[in-house]
PDB file of C-alpha atoms in Angstrom:
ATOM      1  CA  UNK D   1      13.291  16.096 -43.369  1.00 49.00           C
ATOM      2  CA  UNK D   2       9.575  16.106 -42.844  1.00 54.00           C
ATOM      3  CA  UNK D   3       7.699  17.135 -39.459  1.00 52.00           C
ATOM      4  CA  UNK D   4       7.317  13.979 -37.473  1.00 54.00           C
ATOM      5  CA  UNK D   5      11.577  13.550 -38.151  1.00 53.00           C
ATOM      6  CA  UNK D   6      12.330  16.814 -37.417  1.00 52.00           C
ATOM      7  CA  UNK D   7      10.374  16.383 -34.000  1.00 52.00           C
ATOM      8  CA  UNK D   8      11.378  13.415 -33.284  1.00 51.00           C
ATOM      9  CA  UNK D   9      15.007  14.842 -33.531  1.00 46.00           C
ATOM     10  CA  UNK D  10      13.957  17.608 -30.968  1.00 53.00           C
ATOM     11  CA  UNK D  11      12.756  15.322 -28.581  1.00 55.00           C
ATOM     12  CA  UNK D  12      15.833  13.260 -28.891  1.00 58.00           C
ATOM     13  CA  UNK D  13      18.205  16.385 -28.124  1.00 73.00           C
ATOM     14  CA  UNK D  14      15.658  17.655 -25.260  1.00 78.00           C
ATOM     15  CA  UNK D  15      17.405  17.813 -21.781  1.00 85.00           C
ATOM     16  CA  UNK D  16      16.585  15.668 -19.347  1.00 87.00           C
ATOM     17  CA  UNK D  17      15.391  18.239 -16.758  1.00 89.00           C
ATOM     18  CA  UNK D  18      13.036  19.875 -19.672  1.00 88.00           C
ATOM     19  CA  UNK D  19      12.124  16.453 -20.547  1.00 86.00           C
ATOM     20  CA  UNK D  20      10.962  15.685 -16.871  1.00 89.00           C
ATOM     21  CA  UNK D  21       9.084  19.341 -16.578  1.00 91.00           C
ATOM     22  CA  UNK D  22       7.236  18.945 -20.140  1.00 88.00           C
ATOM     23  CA  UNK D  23       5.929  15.174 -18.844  1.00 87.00           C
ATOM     24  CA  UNK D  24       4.493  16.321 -15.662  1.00 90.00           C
ATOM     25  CA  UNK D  25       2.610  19.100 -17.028  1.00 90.00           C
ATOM     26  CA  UNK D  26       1.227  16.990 -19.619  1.00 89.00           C
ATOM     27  CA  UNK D  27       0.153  14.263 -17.188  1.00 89.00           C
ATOM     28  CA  UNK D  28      -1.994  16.446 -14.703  1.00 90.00           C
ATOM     29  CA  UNK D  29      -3.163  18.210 -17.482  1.00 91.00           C
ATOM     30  CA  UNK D  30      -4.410  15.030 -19.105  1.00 90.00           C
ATOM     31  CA  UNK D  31      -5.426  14.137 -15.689  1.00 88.00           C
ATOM     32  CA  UNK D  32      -7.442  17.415 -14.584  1.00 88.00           C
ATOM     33  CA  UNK D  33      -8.926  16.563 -18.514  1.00 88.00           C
ATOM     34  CA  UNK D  34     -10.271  13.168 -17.690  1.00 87.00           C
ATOM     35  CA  UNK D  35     -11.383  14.108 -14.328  1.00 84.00           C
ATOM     36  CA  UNK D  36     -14.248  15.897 -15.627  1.00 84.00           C
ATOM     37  CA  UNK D  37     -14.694  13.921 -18.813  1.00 84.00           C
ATOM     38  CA  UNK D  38     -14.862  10.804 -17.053  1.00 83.00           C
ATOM     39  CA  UNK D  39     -15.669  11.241 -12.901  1.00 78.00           C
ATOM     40  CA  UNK D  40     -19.578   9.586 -13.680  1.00 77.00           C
ATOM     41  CA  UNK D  41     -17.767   6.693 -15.273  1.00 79.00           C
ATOM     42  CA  UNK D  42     -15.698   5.564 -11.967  1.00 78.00           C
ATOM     43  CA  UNK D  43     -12.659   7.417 -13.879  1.00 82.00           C
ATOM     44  CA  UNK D  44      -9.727   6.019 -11.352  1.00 81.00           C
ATOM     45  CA  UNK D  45      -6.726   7.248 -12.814  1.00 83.00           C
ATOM     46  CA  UNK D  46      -4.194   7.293 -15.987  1.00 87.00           C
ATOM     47  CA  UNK D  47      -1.253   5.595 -16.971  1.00 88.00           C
ATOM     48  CA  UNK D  48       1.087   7.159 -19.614  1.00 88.00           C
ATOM     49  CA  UNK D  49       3.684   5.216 -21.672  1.00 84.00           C
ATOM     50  CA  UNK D  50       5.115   4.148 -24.987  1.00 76.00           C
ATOM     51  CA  UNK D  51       8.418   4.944 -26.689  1.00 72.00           C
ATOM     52  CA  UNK D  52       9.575   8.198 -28.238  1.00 71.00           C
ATOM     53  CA  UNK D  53       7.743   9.495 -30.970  1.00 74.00           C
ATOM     54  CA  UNK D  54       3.980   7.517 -30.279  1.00 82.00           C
ATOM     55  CA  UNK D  55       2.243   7.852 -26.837  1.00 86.00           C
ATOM     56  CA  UNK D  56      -0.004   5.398 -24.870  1.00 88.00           C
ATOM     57  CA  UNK D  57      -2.917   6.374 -22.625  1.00 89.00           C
ATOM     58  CA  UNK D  58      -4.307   3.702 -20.472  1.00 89.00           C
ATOM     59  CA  UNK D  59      -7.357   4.917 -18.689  1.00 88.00           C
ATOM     60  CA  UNK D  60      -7.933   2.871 -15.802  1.00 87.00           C
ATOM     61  CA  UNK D  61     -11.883   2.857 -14.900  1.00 85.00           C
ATOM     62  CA  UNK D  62     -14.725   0.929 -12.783  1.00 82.00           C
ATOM     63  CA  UNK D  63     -17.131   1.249 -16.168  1.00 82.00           C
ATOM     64  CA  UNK D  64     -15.021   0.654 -19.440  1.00 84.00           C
ATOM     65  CA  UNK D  65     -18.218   0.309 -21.273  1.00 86.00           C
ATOM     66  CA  UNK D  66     -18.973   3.350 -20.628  1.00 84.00           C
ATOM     67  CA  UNK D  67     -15.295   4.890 -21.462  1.00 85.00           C
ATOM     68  CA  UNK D  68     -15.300   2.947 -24.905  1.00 87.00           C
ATOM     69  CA  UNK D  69     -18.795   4.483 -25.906  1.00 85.00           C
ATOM     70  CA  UNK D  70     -20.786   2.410 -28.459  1.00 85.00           C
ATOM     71  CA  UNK D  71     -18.927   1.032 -30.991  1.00 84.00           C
ATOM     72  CA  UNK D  72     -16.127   2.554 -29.818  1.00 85.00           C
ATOM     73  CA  UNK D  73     -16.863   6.525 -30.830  1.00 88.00           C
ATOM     74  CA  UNK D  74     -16.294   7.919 -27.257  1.00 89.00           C
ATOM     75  CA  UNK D  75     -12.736   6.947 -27.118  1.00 88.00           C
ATOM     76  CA  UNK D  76     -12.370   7.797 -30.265  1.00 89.00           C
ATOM     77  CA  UNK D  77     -13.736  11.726 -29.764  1.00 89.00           C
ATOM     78  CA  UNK D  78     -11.090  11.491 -27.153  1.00 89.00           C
ATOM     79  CA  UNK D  79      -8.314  10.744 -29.192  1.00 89.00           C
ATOM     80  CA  UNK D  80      -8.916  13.263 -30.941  1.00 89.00           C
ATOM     81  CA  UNK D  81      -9.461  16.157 -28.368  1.00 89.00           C
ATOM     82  CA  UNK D  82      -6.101  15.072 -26.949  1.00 88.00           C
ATOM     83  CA  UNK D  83      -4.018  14.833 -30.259  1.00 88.00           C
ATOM     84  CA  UNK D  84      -5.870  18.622 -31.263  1.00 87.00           C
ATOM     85  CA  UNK D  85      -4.403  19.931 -27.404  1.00 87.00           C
ATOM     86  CA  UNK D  86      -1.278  18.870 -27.291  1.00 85.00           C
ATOM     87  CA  UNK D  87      -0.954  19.127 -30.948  1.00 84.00           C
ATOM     88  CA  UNK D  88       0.231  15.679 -31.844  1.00 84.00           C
ATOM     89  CA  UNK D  89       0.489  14.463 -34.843  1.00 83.00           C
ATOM     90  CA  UNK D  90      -2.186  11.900 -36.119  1.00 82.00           C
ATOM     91  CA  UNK D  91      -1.716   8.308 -35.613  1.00 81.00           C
ATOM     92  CA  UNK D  92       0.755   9.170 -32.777  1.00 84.00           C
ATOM     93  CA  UNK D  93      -1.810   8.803 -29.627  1.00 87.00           C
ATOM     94  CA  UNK D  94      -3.571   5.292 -28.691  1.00 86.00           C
ATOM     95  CA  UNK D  95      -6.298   5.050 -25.824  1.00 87.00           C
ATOM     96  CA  UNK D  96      -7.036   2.288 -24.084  1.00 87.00           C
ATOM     97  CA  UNK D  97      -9.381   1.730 -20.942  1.00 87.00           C
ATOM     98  CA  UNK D  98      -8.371  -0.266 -18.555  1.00 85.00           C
ATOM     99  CA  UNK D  99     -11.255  -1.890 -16.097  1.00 85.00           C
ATOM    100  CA  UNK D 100     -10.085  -1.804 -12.341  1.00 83.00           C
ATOM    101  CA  UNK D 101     -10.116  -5.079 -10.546  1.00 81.00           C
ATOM    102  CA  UNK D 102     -11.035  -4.242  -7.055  1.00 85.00           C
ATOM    103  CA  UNK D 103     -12.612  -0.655  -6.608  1.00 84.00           C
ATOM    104  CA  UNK D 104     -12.887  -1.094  -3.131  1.00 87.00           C
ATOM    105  CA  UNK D 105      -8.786  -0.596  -2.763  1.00 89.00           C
ATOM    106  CA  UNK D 106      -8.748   2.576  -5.035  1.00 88.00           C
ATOM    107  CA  UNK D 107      -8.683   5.737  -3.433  1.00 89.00           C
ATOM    108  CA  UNK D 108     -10.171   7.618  -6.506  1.00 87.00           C
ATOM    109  CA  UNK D 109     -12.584   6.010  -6.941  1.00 87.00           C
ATOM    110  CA  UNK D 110     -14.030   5.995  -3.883  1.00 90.00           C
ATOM    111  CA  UNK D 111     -13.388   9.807  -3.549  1.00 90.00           C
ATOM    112  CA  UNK D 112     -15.579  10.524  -6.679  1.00 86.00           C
ATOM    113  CA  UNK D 113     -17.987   8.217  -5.641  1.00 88.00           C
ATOM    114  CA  UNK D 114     -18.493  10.052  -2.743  1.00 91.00           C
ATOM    115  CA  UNK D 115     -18.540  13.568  -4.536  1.00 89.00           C
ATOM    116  CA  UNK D 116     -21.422  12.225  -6.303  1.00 87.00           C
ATOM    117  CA  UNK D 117     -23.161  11.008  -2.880  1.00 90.00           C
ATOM    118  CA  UNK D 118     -23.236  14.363  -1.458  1.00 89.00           C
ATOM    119  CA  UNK D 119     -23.985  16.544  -4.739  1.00 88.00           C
ATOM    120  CA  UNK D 120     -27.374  14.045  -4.416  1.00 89.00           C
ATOM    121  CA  UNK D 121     -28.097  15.440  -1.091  1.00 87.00           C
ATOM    122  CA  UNK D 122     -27.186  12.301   1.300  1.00 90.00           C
ATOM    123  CA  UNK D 123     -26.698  13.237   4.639  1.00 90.00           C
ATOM    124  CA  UNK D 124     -22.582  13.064   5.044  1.00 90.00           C
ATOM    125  CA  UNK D 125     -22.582  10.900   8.347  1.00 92.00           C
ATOM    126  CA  UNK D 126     -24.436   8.546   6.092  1.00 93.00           C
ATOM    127  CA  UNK D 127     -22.411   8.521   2.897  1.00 92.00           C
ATOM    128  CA  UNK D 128     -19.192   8.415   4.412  1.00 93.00           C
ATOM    129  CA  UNK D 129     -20.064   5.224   6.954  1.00 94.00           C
ATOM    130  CA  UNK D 130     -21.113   3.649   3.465  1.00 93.00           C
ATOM    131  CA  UNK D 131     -18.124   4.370   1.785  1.00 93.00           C
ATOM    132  CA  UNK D 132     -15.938   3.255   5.215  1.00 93.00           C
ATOM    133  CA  UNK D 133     -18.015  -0.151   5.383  1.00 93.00           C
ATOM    134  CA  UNK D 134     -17.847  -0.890   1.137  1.00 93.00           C
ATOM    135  CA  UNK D 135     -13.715  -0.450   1.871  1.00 92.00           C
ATOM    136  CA  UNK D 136     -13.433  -2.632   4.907  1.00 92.00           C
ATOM    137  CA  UNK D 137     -15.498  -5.210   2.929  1.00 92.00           C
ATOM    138  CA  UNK D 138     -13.095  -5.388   0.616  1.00 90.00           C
ATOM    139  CA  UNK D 139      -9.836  -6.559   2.542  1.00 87.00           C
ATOM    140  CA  UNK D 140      -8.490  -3.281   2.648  1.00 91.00           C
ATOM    141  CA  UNK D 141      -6.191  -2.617   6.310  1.00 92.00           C
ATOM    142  CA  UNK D 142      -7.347   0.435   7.079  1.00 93.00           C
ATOM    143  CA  UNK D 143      -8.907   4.035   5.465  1.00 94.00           C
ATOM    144  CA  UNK D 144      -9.544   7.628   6.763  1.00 95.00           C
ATOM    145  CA  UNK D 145     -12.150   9.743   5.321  1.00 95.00           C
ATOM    146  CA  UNK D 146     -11.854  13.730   5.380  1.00 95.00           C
ATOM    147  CA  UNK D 147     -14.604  15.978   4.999  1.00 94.00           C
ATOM    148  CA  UNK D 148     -14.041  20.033   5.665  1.00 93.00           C
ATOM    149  CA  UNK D 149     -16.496  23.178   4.910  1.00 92.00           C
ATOM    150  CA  UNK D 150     -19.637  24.424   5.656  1.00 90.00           C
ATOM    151  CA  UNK D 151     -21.720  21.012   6.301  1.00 86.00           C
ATOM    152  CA  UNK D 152     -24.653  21.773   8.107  1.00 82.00           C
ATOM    153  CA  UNK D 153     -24.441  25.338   9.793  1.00 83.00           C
ATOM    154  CA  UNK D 154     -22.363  28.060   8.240  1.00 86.00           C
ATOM    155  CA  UNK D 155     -19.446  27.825  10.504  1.00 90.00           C
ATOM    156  CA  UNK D 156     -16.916  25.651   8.205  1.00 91.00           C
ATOM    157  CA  UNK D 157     -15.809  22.566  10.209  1.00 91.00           C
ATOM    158  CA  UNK D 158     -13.917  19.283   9.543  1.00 93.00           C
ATOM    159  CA  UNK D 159     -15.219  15.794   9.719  1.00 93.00           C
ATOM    160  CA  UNK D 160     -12.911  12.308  10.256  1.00 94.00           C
ATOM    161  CA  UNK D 161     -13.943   9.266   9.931  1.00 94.00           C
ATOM    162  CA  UNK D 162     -11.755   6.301  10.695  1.00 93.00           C
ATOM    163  CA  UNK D 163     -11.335   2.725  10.628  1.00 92.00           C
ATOM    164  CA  UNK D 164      -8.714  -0.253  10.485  1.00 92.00           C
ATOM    165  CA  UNK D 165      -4.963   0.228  10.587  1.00 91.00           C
ATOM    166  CA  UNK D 166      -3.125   3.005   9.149  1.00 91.00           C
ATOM    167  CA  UNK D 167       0.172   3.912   8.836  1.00 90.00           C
ATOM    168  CA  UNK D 168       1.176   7.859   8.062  1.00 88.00           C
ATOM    169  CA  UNK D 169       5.255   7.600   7.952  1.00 88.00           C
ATOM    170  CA  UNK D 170       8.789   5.697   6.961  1.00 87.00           C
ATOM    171  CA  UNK D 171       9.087   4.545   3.432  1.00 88.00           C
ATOM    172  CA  UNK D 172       6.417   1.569   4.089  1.00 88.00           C
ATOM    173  CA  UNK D 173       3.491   4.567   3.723  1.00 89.00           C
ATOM    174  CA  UNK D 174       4.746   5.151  -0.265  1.00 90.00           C
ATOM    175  CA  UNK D 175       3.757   2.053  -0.936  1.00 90.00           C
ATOM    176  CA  UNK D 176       0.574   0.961   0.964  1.00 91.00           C
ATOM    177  CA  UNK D 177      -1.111   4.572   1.020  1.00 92.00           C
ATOM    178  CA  UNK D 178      -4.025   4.769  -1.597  1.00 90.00           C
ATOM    179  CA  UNK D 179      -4.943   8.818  -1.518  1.00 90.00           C
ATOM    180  CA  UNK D 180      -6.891  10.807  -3.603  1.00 89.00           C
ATOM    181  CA  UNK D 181      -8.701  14.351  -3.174  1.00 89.00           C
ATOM    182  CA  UNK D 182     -11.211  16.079  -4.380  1.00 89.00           C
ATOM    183  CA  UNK D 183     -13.509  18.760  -4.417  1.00 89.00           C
ATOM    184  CA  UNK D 184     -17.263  19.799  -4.888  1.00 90.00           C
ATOM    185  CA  UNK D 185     -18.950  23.035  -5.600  1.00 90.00           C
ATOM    186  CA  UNK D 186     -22.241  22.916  -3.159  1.00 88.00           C
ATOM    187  CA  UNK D 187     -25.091  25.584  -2.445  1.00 88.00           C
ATOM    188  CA  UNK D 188     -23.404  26.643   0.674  1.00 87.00           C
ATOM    189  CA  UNK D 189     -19.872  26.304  -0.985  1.00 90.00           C
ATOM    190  CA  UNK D 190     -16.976  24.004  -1.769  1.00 92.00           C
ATOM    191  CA  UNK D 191     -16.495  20.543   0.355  1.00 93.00           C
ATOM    192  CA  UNK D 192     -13.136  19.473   0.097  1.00 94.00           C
ATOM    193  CA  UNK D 193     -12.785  15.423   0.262  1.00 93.00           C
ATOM    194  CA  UNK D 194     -10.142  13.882   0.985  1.00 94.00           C
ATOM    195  CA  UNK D 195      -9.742   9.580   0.933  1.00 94.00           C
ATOM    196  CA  UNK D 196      -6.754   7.212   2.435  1.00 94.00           C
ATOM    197  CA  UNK D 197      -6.851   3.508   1.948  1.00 93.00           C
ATOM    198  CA  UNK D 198      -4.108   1.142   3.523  1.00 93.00           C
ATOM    199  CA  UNK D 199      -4.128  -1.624   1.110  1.00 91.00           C
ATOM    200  CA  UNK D 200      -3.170  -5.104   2.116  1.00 91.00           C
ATOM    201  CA  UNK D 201      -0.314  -7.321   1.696  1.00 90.00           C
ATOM    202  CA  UNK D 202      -0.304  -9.454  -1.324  1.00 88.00           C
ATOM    203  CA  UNK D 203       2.594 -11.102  -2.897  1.00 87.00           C
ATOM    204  CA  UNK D 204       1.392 -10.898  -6.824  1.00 86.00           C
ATOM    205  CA  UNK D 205       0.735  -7.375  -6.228  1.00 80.00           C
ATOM    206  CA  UNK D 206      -2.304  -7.324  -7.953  1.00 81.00           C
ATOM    207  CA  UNK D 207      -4.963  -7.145  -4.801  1.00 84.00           C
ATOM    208  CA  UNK D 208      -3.178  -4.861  -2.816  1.00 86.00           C
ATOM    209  CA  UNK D 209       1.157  -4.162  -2.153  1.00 88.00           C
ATOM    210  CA  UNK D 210       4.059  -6.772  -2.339  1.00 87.00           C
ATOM    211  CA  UNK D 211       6.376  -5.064  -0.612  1.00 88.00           C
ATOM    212  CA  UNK D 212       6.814  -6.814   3.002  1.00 88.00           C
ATOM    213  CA  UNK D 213       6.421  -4.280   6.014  1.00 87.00           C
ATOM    214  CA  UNK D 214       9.525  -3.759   7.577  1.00 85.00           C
ATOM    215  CA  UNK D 215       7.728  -4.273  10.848  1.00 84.00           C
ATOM    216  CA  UNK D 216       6.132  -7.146  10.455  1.00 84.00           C
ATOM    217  CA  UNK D 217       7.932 -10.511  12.064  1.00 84.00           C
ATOM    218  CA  UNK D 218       7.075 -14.104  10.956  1.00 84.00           C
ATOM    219  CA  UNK D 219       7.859 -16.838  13.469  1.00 88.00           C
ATOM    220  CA  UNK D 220       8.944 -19.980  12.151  1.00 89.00           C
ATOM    221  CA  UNK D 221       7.968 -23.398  13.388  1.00 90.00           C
ATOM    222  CA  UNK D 222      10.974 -25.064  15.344  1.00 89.00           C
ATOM    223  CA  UNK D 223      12.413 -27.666  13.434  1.00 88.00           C
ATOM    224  CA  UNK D 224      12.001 -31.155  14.811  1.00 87.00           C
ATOM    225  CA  UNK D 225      15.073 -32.378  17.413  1.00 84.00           C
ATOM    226  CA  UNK D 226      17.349 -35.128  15.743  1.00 81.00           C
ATOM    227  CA  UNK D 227      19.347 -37.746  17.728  1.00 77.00           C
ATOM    228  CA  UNK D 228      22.959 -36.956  17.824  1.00 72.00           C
ATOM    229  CA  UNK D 229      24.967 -38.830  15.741  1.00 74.00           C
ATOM    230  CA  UNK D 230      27.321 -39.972  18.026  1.00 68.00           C
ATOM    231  CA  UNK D 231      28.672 -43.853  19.123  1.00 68.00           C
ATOM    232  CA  UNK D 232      27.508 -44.902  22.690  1.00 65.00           C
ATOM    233  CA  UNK D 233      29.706 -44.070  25.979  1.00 61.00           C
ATOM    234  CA  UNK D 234      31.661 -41.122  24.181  1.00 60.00           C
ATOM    235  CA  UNK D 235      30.842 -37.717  24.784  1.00 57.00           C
ATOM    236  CA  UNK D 236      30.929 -35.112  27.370  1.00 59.00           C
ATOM    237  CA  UNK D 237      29.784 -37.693  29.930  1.00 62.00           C
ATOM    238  CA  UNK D 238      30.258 -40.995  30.821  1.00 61.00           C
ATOM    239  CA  UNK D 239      28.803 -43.896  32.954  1.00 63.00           C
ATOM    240  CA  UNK D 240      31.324 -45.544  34.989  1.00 64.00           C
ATOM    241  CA  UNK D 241      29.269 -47.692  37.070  1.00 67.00           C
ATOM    242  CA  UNK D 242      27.745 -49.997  33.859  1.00 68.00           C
ATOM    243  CA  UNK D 243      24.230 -49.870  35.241  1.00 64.00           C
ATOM    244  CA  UNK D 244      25.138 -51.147  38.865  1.00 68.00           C
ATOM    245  CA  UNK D 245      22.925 -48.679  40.918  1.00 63.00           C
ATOM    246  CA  UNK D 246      24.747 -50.402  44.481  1.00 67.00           C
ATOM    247  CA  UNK D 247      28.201 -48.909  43.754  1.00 61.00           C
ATOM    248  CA  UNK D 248      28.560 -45.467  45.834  1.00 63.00           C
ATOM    249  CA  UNK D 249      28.551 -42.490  43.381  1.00 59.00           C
ATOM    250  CA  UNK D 250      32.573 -41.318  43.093  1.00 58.00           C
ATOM    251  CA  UNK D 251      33.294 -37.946  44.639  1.00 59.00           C
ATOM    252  CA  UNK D 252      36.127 -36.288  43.701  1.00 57.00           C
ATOM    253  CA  UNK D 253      38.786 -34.564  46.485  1.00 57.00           C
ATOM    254  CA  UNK D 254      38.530 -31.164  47.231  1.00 57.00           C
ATOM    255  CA  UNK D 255      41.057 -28.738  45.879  1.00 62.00           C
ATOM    256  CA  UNK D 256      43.470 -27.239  48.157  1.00 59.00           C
ATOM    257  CA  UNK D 257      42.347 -30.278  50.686  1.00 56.00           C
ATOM    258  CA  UNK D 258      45.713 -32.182  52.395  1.00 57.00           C
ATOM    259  CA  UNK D 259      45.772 -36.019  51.725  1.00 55.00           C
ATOM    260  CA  UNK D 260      43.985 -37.393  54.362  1.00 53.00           C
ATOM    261  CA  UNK D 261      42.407 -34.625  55.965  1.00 51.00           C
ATOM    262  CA  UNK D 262      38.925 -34.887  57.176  1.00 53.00           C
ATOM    263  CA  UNK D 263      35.643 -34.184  54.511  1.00 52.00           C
ATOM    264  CA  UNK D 264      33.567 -31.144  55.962  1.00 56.00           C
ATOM    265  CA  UNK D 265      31.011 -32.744  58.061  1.00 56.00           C
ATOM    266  CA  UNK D 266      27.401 -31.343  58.386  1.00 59.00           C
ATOM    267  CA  UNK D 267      27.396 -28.365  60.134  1.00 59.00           C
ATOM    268  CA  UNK D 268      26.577 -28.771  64.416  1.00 57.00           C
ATOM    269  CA  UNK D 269      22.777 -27.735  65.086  1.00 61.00           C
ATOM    270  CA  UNK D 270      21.927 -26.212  68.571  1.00 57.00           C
ATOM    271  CA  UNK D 271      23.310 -23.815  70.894  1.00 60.00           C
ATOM    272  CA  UNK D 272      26.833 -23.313  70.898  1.00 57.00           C
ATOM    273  CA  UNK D 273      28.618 -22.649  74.444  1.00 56.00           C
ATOM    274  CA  UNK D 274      31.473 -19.991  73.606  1.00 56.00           C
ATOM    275  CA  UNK D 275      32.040 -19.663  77.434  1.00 54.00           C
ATOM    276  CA  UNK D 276      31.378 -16.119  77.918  1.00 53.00           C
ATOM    277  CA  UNK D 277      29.151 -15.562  80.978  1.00 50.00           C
TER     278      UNK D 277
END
């Protein structure tokens, strides 16, 4: 049994708790690696997949070009830092860069975006109203920006900036919460960023979420009334007089009435004498 068998056999027999532990350290290592490999090129996140013995990166990006490299020799130099780290065998890793569609709606990349703002020296009130504006432009519900440490004087303060809609609980905020954090070593220390986006409702789910708020109520047109179907003179009521309008309507007799007894009258108006003096 050669290498890539006999490791494929310990994978198979791994448990699934081990299993579980081993991928999430891998992924925000990978992550934390591609972070600072990648943050110039509008690196937005990383998708791993593929079955058991060969492994799929996606890198999802705002600038693919740049990810690729010319002629393809970035990527490749990546491959191979990643197979010599994790110590994989060769021909067992593929990257791929994915370009994101809407930038505005991603979280990360708006987050390093705005790391790169304020390592230029822009004035925070100004990059963060930028970065606010550039998401609301883009469809997105709602977003929150979070800035905290020393920004101007050397007392360490927090900054909020808000706009839109956003929703912070119930199982609706899993799906239509876009966060991200980050933070930047400054002269007068570390800022620590931190970005939420409410994306929008879209039934492809491919420009924003397509899962339906649980809150949210359509009202439906009424329908338009039919004519009951239903032969004439049957029904709850029915016109005894034919159309003659000089017959007297019928009255019915009073329950509890003797035959013959007199109809209540219209009550007397005026004084009444009772006799008392």
């Amino acid at each position: 049994m050669d290498g890539k068998d006999q490791k494929q056999v310990e994978i198979s027999n791994i448990s699934k708790k081990r299993k579980f532990v081993r991928d999430g350290v891998f992924y925000a290592e990978l992550n934390e690696f591609l972070t600072r490999e990648l943050g110039e090129d509008g690196y937005s996140g990383v998708e791993v997949r593929g079955p058991i013995g060969r492994t799929e990166i996606i890198i999802k990006a705002t600038r693919t070009q740049n990810v690729i490299g010319e002629k393809g020799r970035r990527i490749r130099e990546l491959t191979s830092l990643i197979q010599k780290r994790f110590d994989m065998p060769d021909g067992t890793v593929s990257l791929y860069a994915e370009k994101i569609k809407n930038k505005g709606l991603c979280a990360v990349a708006q987050a390093e975006s705005l790391c790169y703002k304020m390592m230029e020296g822009i004035v925070v009130r100004r990059a963060c109203y930028g970065v606010l504006r550039f998401v609301m432009e883009n469809d997105a519900k709602g977003c929150e920006i979070i800035i905290s440490g020393k920004l101007r004087a050397q007392r360490a303060k927090a900054m909020k900036f808000k706009d839109g809609y956003m929703i912070t609980s119930g199982d609706a905020s899993n799906h239509y919460i876009d966060e991200a954090t980050r933070s930047i070593k400054l002269k007068q220390g570390v800022l620590g960023i931190k970005v939420k986006i409410m994306l929008p409702y879209d039934p492809t789910g491919k420009n924003g979420c397509s899962v339906v708020q649980p809150d949210v109520v359509t009202v439906m047109e009424p329908k338009a009334e039919k004519p009951l179907d239903i032969p004439a003179k049957t029904g709850y009521c029915v016109d005894f007089t034919k159309g003659d309008t000089t017959q007297p309507p019928m009255t019915e007799q009073p329950e509890g009435m003797p035959t013959g007894a007199m109809a209540p009258g219209p009550m007397p108006t005026g004084p009444m004498d009772t006799g008392v003096m």
